[in-house]
Every structure is written in C-alpha cells, then in structure tokens.
Amino acid sequence: MAEETSLEDFLDAGDESEDEGVNGVSAGDETTETESEVSDAEVSTDGVEPAVTTYAWSPEGAPCAECGEVVERRWRQDSILVCGACKSW
Ligand SMILES: [Zn+2]
C-alpha cells in the first residue's frame, strides 16, 4: 500500500510544476531592437572625400589638365586629372 500512495503523489506534483513553467517564460526580448537606425552618418562629409585613385573631388572646382575647364570632379588619366568630357572612357 505504501508504494501506491507515493506514486500518485509524484504524478500530481509533476503536472502542476509544468503549467507554471510555460506561463513564466516569454516577453522581455523586444527592448533591443531600436539600435539599427544609427548607421547613417558617414556619407555627409562635404568635400572631404577620401583620395580615391580613380578621380579627384574639389568642392570649389579645379581646372582640367586637358581643356582647362573648371570642374568639381576630375578623373585620373595617365598621370593627369581631366574633366569628364576629356576622360576617355
Ligand atoms: Zn577637360
């Protein structure tokens, strides 16, 4: 008789603890999603463009080495900087 009683007790306890576990977990993961909007501040530097090998950028304009026209953006051709019209694409 003693054995049967202890078995029933064990089953009852197991059921109850399972219910509580399911209800206790969830909610609390949505607080870290507002950080993805902060990576937009790197393309707004006026005139301070890095010296790329393919072209040069001058905010006030610079004369083309070929025709002398003042342009903001010149492309490197051989060892000189020329405007878009003189550059042979
Ligand atoms: Zn030119």
Tab-separated table of N, CA and C and ligand atoms in Angstrom, residues 64 66-69 82-83 85-86, ligand 1:
chain	number	residue	atom	x	y	z
A	64	CYS	N	40.672	71.397	-65.469
A	64	CYS	CA	41.007	70.150	-66.136
A	64	CYS	C	42.381	70.291	-66.769
A	66	GLU	N	43.460	68.936	-69.342
A	66	GLU	CA	43.389	68.868	-70.793
A	66	GLU	C	42.822	70.160	-71.399
A	67	CYS	N	41.610	70.545	-71.025
A	67	CYS	CA	40.947	71.678	-71.646
A	67	CYS	C	40.909	72.908	-70.741
A	68	GLY	N	41.275	72.781	-69.504
A	68	GLY	CA	41.321	73.918	-68.608
A	68	GLY	C	39.985	74.288	-67.990
A	69	GLU	N	38.969	73.595	-68.303
A	69	GLU	CA	37.654	73.883	-67.733
A	69	GLU	C	37.633	73.529	-66.247
A	82	VAL	N	41.704	65.001	-65.483
A	82	VAL	CA	40.914	65.624	-66.542
A	82	VAL	C	39.434	65.621	-66.188
A	83	CYS	N	38.671	66.469	-66.885
A	83	CYS	CA	37.243	66.515	-66.634
A	83	CYS	C	36.551	65.320	-67.288
A	85	ALA	N	34.554	65.262	-69.702
A	85	ALA	CA	34.498	65.330	-71.158
A	85	ALA	C	35.801	64.879	-71.793
A	86	CYS	N	36.908	65.150	-71.121
A	86	CYS	CA	38.209	64.796	-71.683
A	86	CYS	C	38.615	63.355	-71.361
B	1	ZN	ZN	38.651	68.664	-69.848
